[in-house]
Short mmCIF file of C-alpha atoms in Angstrom, two decimals:
data_model
loop_
_atom_site.label_atom_id
_atom_site.label_comp_id
_atom_site.label_asym_id
_atom_site.label_seq_id
_atom_site.Cartn_x
_atom_site.Cartn_y
_atom_site.Cartn_z
CA MET A 1 61.67 12.35 64.52
CA LYS A 2 60.73 15.30 62.62
CA ILE A 3 60.39 14.91 59.04
CA TYR A 4 62.03 18.24 58.63
CA LEU A 5 65.21 17.09 59.89
CA LEU A 6 65.42 14.62 57.00
CA PHE A 7 66.07 17.78 54.60
CA GLN A 8 69.28 19.24 56.81
CA PRO A 9 72.04 20.61 54.17
CA HIS A 10 74.24 17.26 54.93
CA PHE A 11 71.52 15.26 54.16
CA ARG A 12 70.73 17.34 51.35
CA LEU A 13 74.26 16.51 49.94
CA ILE A 14 73.89 12.77 50.47
CA TYR A 15 70.78 12.61 49.06
CA LEU A 16 72.59 14.78 45.98
CA PHE A 17 75.62 12.38 45.69
CA ILE A 18 73.38 9.38 45.47
CA TRP A 19 71.07 11.16 43.00
CA GLY A 20 74.12 11.52 40.78
CA LEU A 21 75.08 8.01 40.83
CA VAL A 22 71.77 7.16 39.95
CA VAL A 23 71.02 9.52 37.21
CA SER A 24 74.88 8.59 35.44
CA GLY A 25 73.51 5.25 35.30
CA LEU A 26 70.64 5.81 33.03
CA LYS A 27 70.77 5.00 29.64
CA THR A 28 67.36 5.06 28.83
CA ILE A 29 66.11 8.18 26.31
CA SER A 30 62.20 7.94 27.76
CA TRP A 31 63.47 7.76 31.24
CA LEU A 32 65.90 10.73 30.89
CA SER A 33 63.10 12.50 29.28
CA ALA A 34 60.63 12.24 31.88
CA LEU A 35 63.17 12.83 34.81
CA ASN A 36 63.95 16.09 33.04
CA ILE A 37 60.69 17.20 32.47
CA GLY A 38 59.80 16.60 36.15
CA VAL A 39 62.72 17.76 37.87
CA MET A 40 62.28 21.15 35.60
CA PHE A 41 58.36 21.71 36.18
CA ALA A 42 58.94 21.25 40.35
CA PHE A 43 62.23 23.81 40.04
CA ILE A 44 59.92 26.73 38.03
CA LEU A 45 57.10 25.60 40.46
CA MET A 46 59.56 26.26 43.53
CA ILE A 47 60.78 29.56 42.22
CA LEU A 48 56.96 30.91 41.35
CA ILE A 49 56.08 29.85 44.93
CA ARG A 50 59.32 31.11 46.62
CA LYS A 51 58.91 34.38 43.97
CA LYS A 52 62.80 33.95 43.12
CA VAL A 53 64.53 35.67 39.93
CA PHE A 54 64.61 33.07 37.20
CA LEU A 55 66.74 35.39 35.05
CA ARG A 56 70.32 34.77 37.14
CA TYR A 57 68.78 30.88 36.54
CA PHE A 58 68.43 31.29 32.79
CA LYS A 59 72.25 33.16 32.31
CA ARG A 60 73.14 29.85 33.64
CA TRP A 61 71.35 27.29 31.81
CA LEU A 62 72.42 29.15 29.03
CA ASN A 63 76.21 28.60 29.66
CA LEU A 64 74.93 24.86 29.61
CA LEU A 65 73.21 25.03 26.26
CA ILE A 66 76.17 26.63 24.97
CA PHE A 67 78.75 23.87 25.64
CA LEU A 68 75.66 21.58 24.85
CA ALA A 69 75.82 22.82 21.77
CA LEU A 70 79.44 22.36 20.98
CA MET A 71 79.15 19.22 22.52
CA TRP A 72 76.67 18.14 19.61
CA ALA A 73 78.70 19.94 17.06
CA THR A 74 81.42 17.06 18.18
CA LEU A 75 80.09 14.22 18.45
CA THR A 76 76.93 13.76 15.71
CA TRP A 77 79.53 13.90 12.68
CA ARG A 78 82.98 11.84 11.53
CA ILE A 79 85.26 11.55 8.42
CA GLY A 80 84.32 8.01 6.74
CA GLU A 81 85.18 6.42 3.63
CA ASN A 82 82.61 8.46 1.91
CA GLY A 83 83.50 11.47 3.37
CA ILE A 84 81.84 13.72 6.16
CA GLU A 85 79.27 11.86 7.58
CA TRP A 86 76.35 11.68 10.40
CA TYR A 87 77.70 9.50 13.50
CA ARG A 88 74.54 7.47 15.00
CA GLN A 89 76.55 6.36 17.48
CA GLY A 90 77.96 9.26 18.51
CA ILE A 91 73.97 11.14 18.06
CA GLN A 92 72.97 8.74 20.70
CA LEU A 93 75.58 9.34 23.01
CA ALA A 94 75.12 13.40 22.76
CA GLU A 95 71.27 12.60 23.35
CA ILE A 96 72.33 10.81 26.43
CA LEU A 97 74.62 13.24 27.74
CA THR A 98 72.65 16.27 27.32
CA LEU A 99 69.95 14.73 28.84
CA ARG A 100 71.63 14.08 32.12
CA MET A 101 73.78 17.02 32.33
CA ASN A 102 70.63 19.24 32.23
CA LEU A 103 68.71 16.71 35.12
CA LEU A 104 72.10 17.00 37.04
CA LEU A 105 72.09 20.57 36.65
CA PHE A 106 68.57 21.08 37.60
CA SER A 107 68.61 18.43 40.16
CA LEU A 108 71.34 20.35 41.83
CA TRP A 109 69.77 23.81 42.14
CA LEU A 110 66.66 21.59 43.69
CA PHE A 111 68.75 19.76 46.63
CA LEU A 112 70.85 22.89 47.14
CA TRP A 113 67.89 25.11 47.45
CA ASN A 114 68.79 28.51 49.80
CA MET A 115 72.09 26.55 50.66
CA ASN A 116 74.80 29.88 50.35
CA GLU A 117 78.49 29.21 51.25
CA ILE A 118 78.72 29.00 54.51
CA THR A 119 75.63 26.55 55.10
CA PHE A 120 77.23 24.56 52.39
CA ILE A 121 80.83 24.29 54.15
CA GLN A 122 78.96 23.45 57.51
CA ALA A 123 77.37 20.85 56.16
CA LEU A 124 80.28 19.44 54.81
CA GLY A 125 81.84 19.72 57.97
CA LYS A 126 79.00 17.45 59.11
CA LEU A 127 79.46 14.88 56.65
CA PRO A 128 82.56 11.47 57.63
CA LEU A 129 84.72 12.83 54.97
CA PRO A 130 88.83 13.36 55.82
CA GLU A 131 89.62 16.78 57.79
CA LYS A 132 91.77 17.43 54.87
CA LEU A 133 89.29 17.28 51.85
CA VAL A 134 87.12 19.37 54.31
CA GLN A 135 89.83 21.74 54.27
CA LEU A 136 90.32 21.63 51.01
CA PHE A 137 86.52 22.43 50.01
CA VAL A 138 86.74 25.60 52.43
CA LEU A 139 89.51 27.23 50.60
CA THR A 140 88.44 26.79 47.08
CA ILE A 141 85.14 28.11 47.94
CA ARG A 142 86.37 31.08 49.60
CA TYR A 143 89.16 31.70 46.78
CA ILE A 144 86.49 30.92 44.00
CA ALA A 145 84.22 33.55 45.46
CA LEU A 146 87.11 35.82 45.60
CA LEU A 147 88.22 35.75 42.27
CA GLY A 148 84.91 36.11 41.44
CA GLU A 149 84.58 39.45 42.76
CA LEU A 150 88.11 40.42 41.22
CA ARG A 151 86.85 39.71 37.96
CA GLN A 152 83.76 41.69 38.31
CA LYS A 153 85.91 44.53 39.51
CA MET A 154 88.16 44.06 36.38
CA ASP A 155 85.26 44.15 34.04
CA TRP A 156 83.58 47.32 35.58
CA ALA A 157 87.63 48.90 35.64
CA MET A 158 87.80 47.68 31.86
CA ARG A 159 84.09 49.02 30.90
CA ALA A 160 84.65 52.76 32.78
CA ARG A 161 87.78 53.09 30.10
CA GLY A 162 85.57 52.29 27.45
CA TYR A 163 86.47 48.67 26.41
CA GLN A 164 83.82 47.14 24.25
CA PRO A 165 84.50 43.15 23.80
CA LYS A 166 84.34 42.49 19.98
CA PHE A 167 85.61 39.92 17.85
CA ASN A 168 88.80 40.59 16.96
CA TYR A 169 92.58 40.71 17.91
CA ARG A 170 92.12 43.95 20.54
CA THR A 171 89.57 41.53 22.50
CA LEU A 172 91.65 38.38 22.87
CA TYR A 173 94.26 40.13 23.41
CA VAL A 174 92.93 41.63 26.51
CA THR A 175 91.12 38.27 27.25
CA ALA A 176 93.77 37.03 27.58
CA GLN A 177 95.98 39.32 29.86
CA SER A 178 93.10 39.28 31.98
CA VAL A 179 93.60 35.80 32.33
CA ALA A 180 96.46 35.95 33.14
CA LEU A 181 96.29 38.09 35.44
CA LEU A 182 93.55 36.10 37.79
CA LEU A 183 95.99 33.48 37.73
CA VAL A 184 98.54 35.74 38.60
CA HIS A 185 95.94 36.28 41.84
CA ALA A 186 95.32 32.94 42.51
CA LEU A 187 98.33 31.90 42.58
CA LEU A 188 99.49 34.90 45.42
CA LYS A 189 96.33 33.84 47.17
CA ALA A 190 97.39 29.82 47.28
CA GLU A 191 101.07 31.11 48.63
CA MET A 192 99.14 33.29 51.34
CA SER A 193 97.44 30.78 52.19
CA GLN A 194 99.80 27.63 52.66
CA ILE A 195 101.79 30.46 54.40
CA ALA A 196 98.91 31.14 56.61
CA LEU A 197 98.25 27.59 57.55
CA LYS A 198 101.84 26.82 58.72
CA CYS A 199 101.74 29.67 60.69
CA ARG A 200 99.29 28.40 62.43
CA GLY A 201 101.11 24.99 62.62
CA PHE A 202 99.07 23.05 60.02
CA GLN A 203 101.09 20.23 58.55
CA PHE A 204 100.70 17.59 56.28
CA GLY A 205 100.48 14.01 57.80
CA ARG A 206 101.76 15.54 61.63
CA LYS A 207 98.06 14.26 62.95
CA LYS A 208 98.66 10.50 61.98
CA GLU A 209 102.03 10.85 63.32
CA LYS A 210 101.28 11.84 66.40
CA ASN A 211 97.95 9.33 66.62
CA ALA A 212 100.79 6.70 65.83
CA ASP A 213 102.85 7.80 68.97
CA ARG A 214 99.93 7.29 71.28
#
């Protein structure tokens, strides 16, 4: 058996799932720190070898860091008998969650290296998953990408009209309108998908009933 066959996309999804279970069970700070350093070093080395642009990964990592900062702001203190005080258990929990989430993010990038949406869907089809779950993944991946393109077009249109986001009421109002428009568009897409599935004869539970009659 050739070694490269073990790194096919559907096998990598299985490895990622098992690795996620292992990481979620780790509570030792030293182990998590060592794994973080190793995985981050491997990922940076992979970027340098493949000559990829690190900026787009850095933007996503920055979003995670902002979320982790907000998590630290809520878990590290509490209101006790003497007023506001540091919460030691909360600090330990924040440290573990920070290391776990950072490790899972870089592990996700490594395991799914050079795997686009089409390859991901094909890999899911090779796994022993229920057919309805695979179809749900397909619809989710497809329309998340479409909504992302729509949000980008809306952003371009607003900037072309001189819109500049600031910390004021106008920015909050425009942001709320854009989010509402995205939700309405997502609802319309979901209804269109449901109509298309019904036109193709797709009915939940129909396959099991046929098998039962046989």
